[in-house]
Amino acid sequence: MARVSQEHLDARRRQILAGAARCFARNGFHGTSMQDVLKEVGLSAGAVYRYFAGKDDLIAAIADDAFGGIRHAFEDAAEITPPPTPDVLLGRVLRTFLAGQLYGMERRTCAALIVQVWAEALRSDRLSKAFGDGYAGMRVGWAKLVEAYRAAGLMHADVSADDVARTMIATAQGFMVQEALFGGVEPEVLENGLRGLMSMGPQKIS
């Protein structure tokens, strides 16, 4: 029997995930059955269950791909020397991620699916742990960037690295939510908004 190549296995896995993602985007996680997924991808139950034991496995894999795409885009942008300022960095991350458009989905549909995945993490301990681990890693990455900003004289030494990390992650998440709900949100809007906020000087509180 001929050995199936890893490339073929990877392509089949992605085919299944892309079909499941389309189903989830149309009908939501709880409104989609495994039969719906089988029909969407045009494969037998045996072919699909070879890769995924059930719907929870599909959701977890989609979540991992979505979070991984954002993480890799962030890591690539963060390797630039000198480090780009937050407005430039977040703009690059979002452009890179949106250019990849998860499973070839239309951008707003992709953003809506990601928001659904986040919501599902409130129900699933498995997803909650995976997101918690990824979130912790992102906070560590941003903390290292803050150190680089300090070394370059771009940020005051008394600024909390973790506060910056959580704020920047929240900004990216908010961008995705706006795109999911309203559409037409461009990275330039986020860049310009952050740049405007960064131009403000400290306010004296009486």
PDB file of N, CA, C and O in Angstrom, residues 9-55:
ATOM      1  N   LEU A   9      -1.759  14.600   4.024  1.00  0.00           N
ATOM      2  CA  LEU A   9      -2.443  14.573   5.308  1.00  0.00           C
ATOM      3  C   LEU A   9      -2.746  15.991   5.796  1.00  0.00           C
ATOM      4  O   LEU A   9      -3.845  16.270   6.285  1.00  0.00           O
ATOM      5  N   ASP A  10      -1.762  16.891   5.646  1.00  0.00           N
ATOM      6  CA  ASP A  10      -1.953  18.267   6.070  1.00  0.00           C
ATOM      7  C   ASP A  10      -3.040  18.954   5.244  1.00  0.00           C
ATOM      8  O   ASP A  10      -3.859  19.707   5.779  1.00  0.00           O
ATOM      9  N   ALA A  11      -3.041  18.689   3.929  1.00  0.00           N
ATOM     10  CA  ALA A  11      -4.043  19.295   3.052  1.00  0.00           C
ATOM     11  C   ALA A  11      -5.443  18.790   3.398  1.00  0.00           C
ATOM     12  O   ALA A  11      -6.410  19.566   3.408  1.00  0.00           O
ATOM     13  N   ARG A  12      -5.576  17.495   3.687  1.00  0.00           N
ATOM     14  CA  ARG A  12      -6.878  16.944   4.049  1.00  0.00           C
ATOM     15  C   ARG A  12      -7.368  17.517   5.380  1.00  0.00           C
ATOM     16  O   ARG A  12      -8.550  17.853   5.531  1.00  0.00           O
ATOM     17  N   ARG A  13      -6.459  17.626   6.327  1.00  0.00           N
ATOM     18  CA  ARG A  13      -6.822  18.202   7.624  1.00  0.00           C
ATOM     19  C   ARG A  13      -7.310  19.633   7.437  1.00  0.00           C
ATOM     20  O   ARG A  13      -8.330  20.029   8.019  1.00  0.00           O
ATOM     21  N   ARG A  14      -6.609  20.402   6.621  1.00  0.00           N
ATOM     22  CA  ARG A  14      -7.009  21.786   6.394  1.00  0.00           C
ATOM     23  C   ARG A  14      -8.346  21.845   5.658  1.00  0.00           C
ATOM     24  O   ARG A  14      -9.168  22.730   5.931  1.00  0.00           O
ATOM     25  N   GLN A  15      -8.574  20.921   4.731  1.00  0.00           N
ATOM     26  CA  GLN A  15      -9.853  20.870   4.019  1.00  0.00           C
ATOM     27  C   GLN A  15     -11.005  20.681   5.004  1.00  0.00           C
ATOM     28  O   GLN A  15     -12.050  21.328   4.895  1.00  0.00           O
ATOM     29  N   ILE A  16     -10.816  19.769   5.951  1.00  0.00           N
ATOM     30  CA  ILE A  16     -11.851  19.493   6.942  1.00  0.00           C
ATOM     31  C   ILE A  16     -12.094  20.716   7.826  1.00  0.00           C
ATOM     32  O   ILE A  16     -13.235  21.108   8.087  1.00  0.00           O
ATOM     33  N   LEU A  17     -11.002  21.334   8.283  1.00  0.00           N
ATOM     34  CA  LEU A  17     -11.145  22.505   9.146  1.00  0.00           C
ATOM     35  C   LEU A  17     -11.808  23.668   8.416  1.00  0.00           C
ATOM     36  O   LEU A  17     -12.631  24.384   8.988  1.00  0.00           O
ATOM     37  N   ALA A  18     -11.464  23.847   7.134  1.00  0.00           N
ATOM     38  CA  ALA A  18     -12.067  24.931   6.358  1.00  0.00           C
ATOM     39  C   ALA A  18     -13.568  24.712   6.215  1.00  0.00           C
ATOM     40  O   ALA A  18     -14.369  25.649   6.348  1.00  0.00           O
ATOM     41  N   GLY A  19     -13.968  23.462   5.955  1.00  0.00           N
ATOM     42  CA  GLY A  19     -15.388  23.158   5.846  1.00  0.00           C
ATOM     43  C   GLY A  19     -16.117  23.348   7.165  1.00  0.00           C
ATOM     44  O   GLY A  19     -17.221  23.904   7.205  1.00  0.00           O
ATOM     45  N   ALA A  20     -15.502  22.889   8.247  1.00  0.00           N
ATOM     46  CA  ALA A  20     -16.110  23.062   9.568  1.00  0.00           C
ATOM     47  C   ALA A  20     -16.243  24.542   9.911  1.00  0.00           C
ATOM     48  O   ALA A  20     -17.262  24.984  10.459  1.00  0.00           O
ATOM     49  N   ALA A  21     -15.212  25.323   9.578  1.00  0.00           N
ATOM     50  CA  ALA A  21     -15.241  26.759   9.863  1.00  0.00           C
ATOM     51  C   ALA A  21     -16.378  27.441   9.118  1.00  0.00           C
ATOM     52  O   ALA A  21     -17.061  28.318   9.668  1.00  0.00           O
ATOM     53  N   ARG A  22     -16.606  27.049   7.868  1.00  0.00           N
ATOM     54  CA  ARG A  22     -17.722  27.624   7.113  1.00  0.00           C
ATOM     55  C   ARG A  22     -19.053  27.289   7.769  1.00  0.00           C
ATOM     56  O   ARG A  22     -19.944  28.138   7.873  1.00  0.00           O
ATOM     57  N   CYS A  23     -19.190  26.043   8.221  1.00  0.00           N
ATOM     58  CA  CYS A  23     -20.424  25.644   8.909  1.00  0.00           C
ATOM     59  C   CYS A  23     -20.616  26.442  10.198  1.00  0.00           C
ATOM     60  O   CYS A  23     -21.714  26.951  10.475  1.00  0.00           O
ATOM     61  N   PHE A  24     -19.556  26.542  10.992  1.00  0.00           N
ATOM     62  CA  PHE A  24     -19.647  27.266  12.257  1.00  0.00           C
ATOM     63  C   PHE A  24     -19.968  28.737  12.026  1.00  0.00           C
ATOM     64  O   PHE A  24     -20.728  29.347  12.789  1.00  0.00           O
ATOM     65  N   ALA A  25     -19.369  29.322  10.981  1.00  0.00           N
ATOM     66  CA  ALA A  25     -19.615  30.734  10.692  1.00  0.00           C
ATOM     67  C   ALA A  25     -21.070  30.963  10.287  1.00  0.00           C
ATOM     68  O   ALA A  25     -21.666  31.999  10.619  1.00  0.00           O
ATOM     69  N   ARG A  26     -21.655  29.996   9.578  1.00  0.00           N
ATOM     70  CA  ARG A  26     -23.051  30.133   9.129  1.00  0.00           C
ATOM     71  C   ARG A  26     -24.050  29.889  10.252  1.00  0.00           C
ATOM     72  O   ARG A  26     -25.008  30.642  10.424  1.00  0.00           O
ATOM     73  N   ASN A  27     -23.819  28.828  11.018  1.00  0.00           N
ATOM     74  CA  ASN A  27     -24.845  28.354  11.949  1.00  0.00           C
ATOM     75  C   ASN A  27     -24.446  28.380  13.422  1.00  0.00           C
ATOM     76  O   ASN A  27     -25.255  28.024  14.278  1.00  0.00           O
ATOM     77  N   GLY A  28     -23.210  28.793  13.707  1.00  0.00           N
ATOM     78  CA  GLY A  28     -22.731  28.753  15.083  1.00  0.00           C
ATOM     79  C   GLY A  28     -22.284  27.360  15.481  1.00  0.00           C
ATOM     80  O   GLY A  28     -22.593  26.379  14.796  1.00  0.00           O
ATOM     81  N   PHE A  29     -21.564  27.260  16.570  1.00  0.00           N
ATOM     82  CA  PHE A  29     -21.048  25.959  16.999  1.00  0.00           C
ATOM     83  C   PHE A  29     -22.176  25.011  17.389  1.00  0.00           C
ATOM     84  O   PHE A  29     -22.187  23.843  17.024  1.00  0.00           O
ATOM     85  N   HIS A  30     -23.140  25.527  18.142  1.00  0.00           N
ATOM     86  CA  HIS A  30     -24.178  24.645  18.670  1.00  0.00           C
ATOM     87  C   HIS A  30     -25.243  24.326  17.629  1.00  0.00           C
ATOM     88  O   HIS A  30     -25.991  23.362  17.782  1.00  0.00           O
ATOM     89  N   GLY A  31     -25.295  25.110  16.570  1.00  0.00           N
ATOM     90  CA  GLY A  31     -26.241  24.840  15.501  1.00  0.00           C
ATOM     91  C   GLY A  31     -25.668  23.982  14.385  1.00  0.00           C
ATOM     92  O   GLY A  31     -26.336  23.736  13.376  1.00  0.00           O
ATOM     93  N   THR A  32     -24.433  23.530  14.562  1.00  0.00           N
ATOM     94  CA  THR A  32     -23.751  22.708  13.557  1.00  0.00           C
ATOM     95  C   THR A  32     -23.531  21.304  14.105  1.00  0.00           C
ATOM     96  O   THR A  32     -23.041  21.145  15.224  1.00  0.00           O
ATOM     97  N   SER A  33     -23.886  20.309  13.328  1.00  0.00           N
ATOM     98  CA  SER A  33     -23.648  18.916  13.713  1.00  0.00           C
ATOM     99  C   SER A  33     -22.478  18.357  12.910  1.00  0.00           C
ATOM    100  O   SER A  33     -22.050  18.943  11.904  1.00  0.00           O
ATOM    101  N   MET A  34     -21.971  17.230  13.335  1.00  0.00           N
ATOM    102  CA  MET A  34     -20.911  16.580  12.559  1.00  0.00           C
ATOM    103  C   MET A  34     -21.418  16.176  11.182  1.00  0.00           C
ATOM    104  O   MET A  34     -20.665  16.162  10.211  1.00  0.00           O
ATOM    105  N   GLN A  35     -22.696  15.830  11.076  1.00  0.00           N
ATOM    106  CA  GLN A  35     -23.263  15.515   9.767  1.00  0.00           C
ATOM    107  C   GLN A  35     -23.206  16.719   8.836  1.00  0.00           C
ATOM    108  O   GLN A  35     -22.974  16.581   7.630  1.00  0.00           O
ATOM    109  N   ASP A  36     -23.427  17.901   9.393  1.00  0.00           N
ATOM    110  CA  ASP A  36     -23.308  19.126   8.600  1.00  0.00           C
ATOM    111  C   ASP A  36     -21.889  19.279   8.059  1.00  0.00           C
ATOM    112  O   ASP A  36     -21.682  19.655   6.897  1.00  0.00           O
ATOM    113  N   VAL A  37     -20.916  18.984   8.917  1.00  0.00           N
ATOM    114  CA  VAL A  37     -19.513  19.104   8.508  1.00  0.00           C
ATOM    115  C   VAL A  37     -19.189  18.080   7.427  1.00  0.00           C
ATOM    116  O   VAL A  37     -18.524  18.407   6.420  1.00  0.00           O
ATOM    117  N   LEU A  38     -19.637  16.848   7.595  1.00  0.00           N
ATOM    118  CA  LEU A  38     -19.372  15.805   6.602  1.00  0.00           C
ATOM    119  C   LEU A  38     -19.949  16.206   5.246  1.00  0.00           C
ATOM    120  O   LEU A  38     -19.297  16.030   4.200  1.00  0.00           O
ATOM    121  N   LYS A  39     -21.152  16.741   5.252  1.00  0.00           N
ATOM    122  CA  LYS A  39     -21.785  17.168   4.007  1.00  0.00           C
ATOM    123  C   LYS A  39     -21.021  18.319   3.376  1.00  0.00           C
ATOM    124  O   LYS A  39     -20.832  18.367   2.147  1.00  0.00           O
ATOM    125  N   GLU A  40     -20.563  19.244   4.197  1.00  0.00           N
ATOM    126  CA  GLU A  40     -19.848  20.417   3.692  1.00  0.00           C
ATOM    127  C   GLU A  40     -18.532  20.045   3.017  1.00  0.00           C
ATOM    128  O   GLU A  40     -18.186  20.586   1.959  1.00  0.00           O
ATOM    129  N   VAL A  41     -17.800  19.109   3.619  1.00  0.00           N
ATOM    130  CA  VAL A  41     -16.479  18.760   3.076  1.00  0.00           C
ATOM    131  C   VAL A  41     -16.556  17.636   2.055  1.00  0.00           C
ATOM    132  O   VAL A  41     -15.568  17.364   1.348  1.00  0.00           O
ATOM    133  N   GLY A  42     -17.703  16.948   1.971  1.00  0.00           N
ATOM    134  CA  GLY A  42     -17.854  15.890   0.986  1.00  0.00           C
ATOM    135  C   GLY A  42     -16.990  14.672   1.250  1.00  0.00           C
ATOM    136  O   GLY A  42     -16.514  14.013   0.315  1.00  0.00           O
ATOM    137  N   LEU A  43     -16.791  14.344   2.531  1.00  0.00           N
ATOM    138  CA  LEU A  43     -15.965  13.199   2.910  1.00  0.00           C
ATOM    139  C   LEU A  43     -16.787  12.247   3.772  1.00  0.00           C
ATOM    140  O   LEU A  43     -17.798  12.615   4.358  1.00  0.00           O
ATOM    141  N   SER A  44     -16.295  11.019   3.855  1.00  0.00           N
ATOM    142  CA  SER A  44     -16.958  10.028   4.690  1.00  0.00           C
ATOM    143  C   SER A  44     -16.669  10.294   6.161  1.00  0.00           C
ATOM    144  O   SER A  44     -15.711  11.003   6.512  1.00  0.00           O
ATOM    145  N   ALA A  45     -17.491   9.708   7.020  1.00  0.00           N
ATOM    146  CA  ALA A  45     -17.270   9.848   8.457  1.00  0.00           C
ATOM    147  C   ALA A  45     -15.898   9.315   8.847  1.00  0.00           C
ATOM    148  O   ALA A  45     -15.183   9.914   9.654  1.00  0.00           O
ATOM    149  N   GLY A  46     -15.508   8.175   8.260  1.00  0.00           N
ATOM    150  CA  GLY A  46     -14.209   7.596   8.589  1.00  0.00           C
ATOM    151  C   GLY A  46     -13.066   8.519   8.237  1.00  0.00           C
ATOM    152  O   GLY A  46     -12.078   8.615   8.983  1.00  0.00           O
ATOM    153  N   ALA A  47     -13.188   9.207   7.083  1.00  0.00           N
ATOM    154  CA  ALA A  47     -12.119  10.111   6.653  1.00  0.00           C
ATOM    155  C   ALA A  47     -11.968  11.287   7.607  1.00  0.00           C
ATOM    156  O   ALA A  47     -10.855  11.723   7.914  1.00  0.00           O
ATOM    157  N   VAL A  48     -13.092  11.800   8.100  1.00  0.00           N
ATOM    158  CA  VAL A  48     -13.041  12.946   9.000  1.00  0.00           C
ATOM    159  C   VAL A  48     -12.609  12.532  10.402  1.00  0.00           C
ATOM    160  O   VAL A  48     -11.755  13.181  11.025  1.00  0.00           O
ATOM    161  N   TYR A  49     -13.171  11.425  10.883  1.00  0.00           N
ATOM    162  CA  TYR A  49     -12.847  10.991  12.244  1.00  0.00           C
ATOM    163  C   TYR A  49     -11.416  10.476  12.371  1.00  0.00           C
ATOM    164  O   TYR A  49     -10.908  10.319  13.486  1.00  0.00           O
ATOM    165  N   ARG A  50     -10.769  10.254  11.263  1.00  0.00           N
ATOM    166  CA  ARG A  50      -9.340   9.906  11.304  1.00  0.00           C
ATOM    167  C   ARG A  50      -8.528  11.067  11.874  1.00  0.00           C
ATOM    168  O   ARG A  50      -7.489  10.872  12.498  1.00  0.00           O
ATOM    169  N   TYR A  51      -9.034  12.287  11.667  1.00  0.00           N
ATOM    170  CA  TYR A  51      -8.308  13.477  12.099  1.00  0.00           C
ATOM    171  C   TYR A  51      -8.889  14.089  13.364  1.00  0.00           C
ATOM    172  O   TYR A  51      -8.149  14.648  14.184  1.00  0.00           O
ATOM    173  N   PHE A  52     -10.214  14.021  13.503  1.00  0.00           N
ATOM    174  CA  PHE A  52     -10.876  14.708  14.615  1.00  0.00           C
ATOM    175  C   PHE A  52     -11.929  13.791  15.234  1.00  0.00           C
ATOM    176  O   PHE A  52     -12.761  13.231  14.522  1.00  0.00           O
ATOM    177  N   ALA A  53     -11.877  13.676  16.561  1.00  0.00           N
ATOM    178  CA  ALA A  53     -12.797  12.777  17.257  1.00  0.00           C
ATOM    179  C   ALA A  53     -14.215  13.315  17.299  1.00  0.00           C
ATOM    180  O   ALA A  53     -15.163  12.549  17.477  1.00  0.00           O
ATOM    181  N   GLY A  54     -14.386  14.608  17.136  1.00  0.00           N
ATOM    182  CA  GLY A  54     -15.720  15.184  17.195  1.00  0.00           C
ATOM    183  C   GLY A  54     -15.665  16.683  17.062  1.00  0.00           C
ATOM    184  O   GLY A  54     -14.628  17.278  16.731  1.00  0.00           O
ATOM    185  N   LYS A  55     -16.787  17.322  17.329  1.00  0.00           N
ATOM    186  CA  LYS A  55     -16.921  18.766  17.122  1.00  0.00           C
ATOM    187  C   LYS A  55     -15.982  19.559  18.028  1.00  0.00           C
ATOM    188  O   LYS A  55     -15.427  20.580  17.616  1.00  0.00           O
TER     189      LYS A  55
END
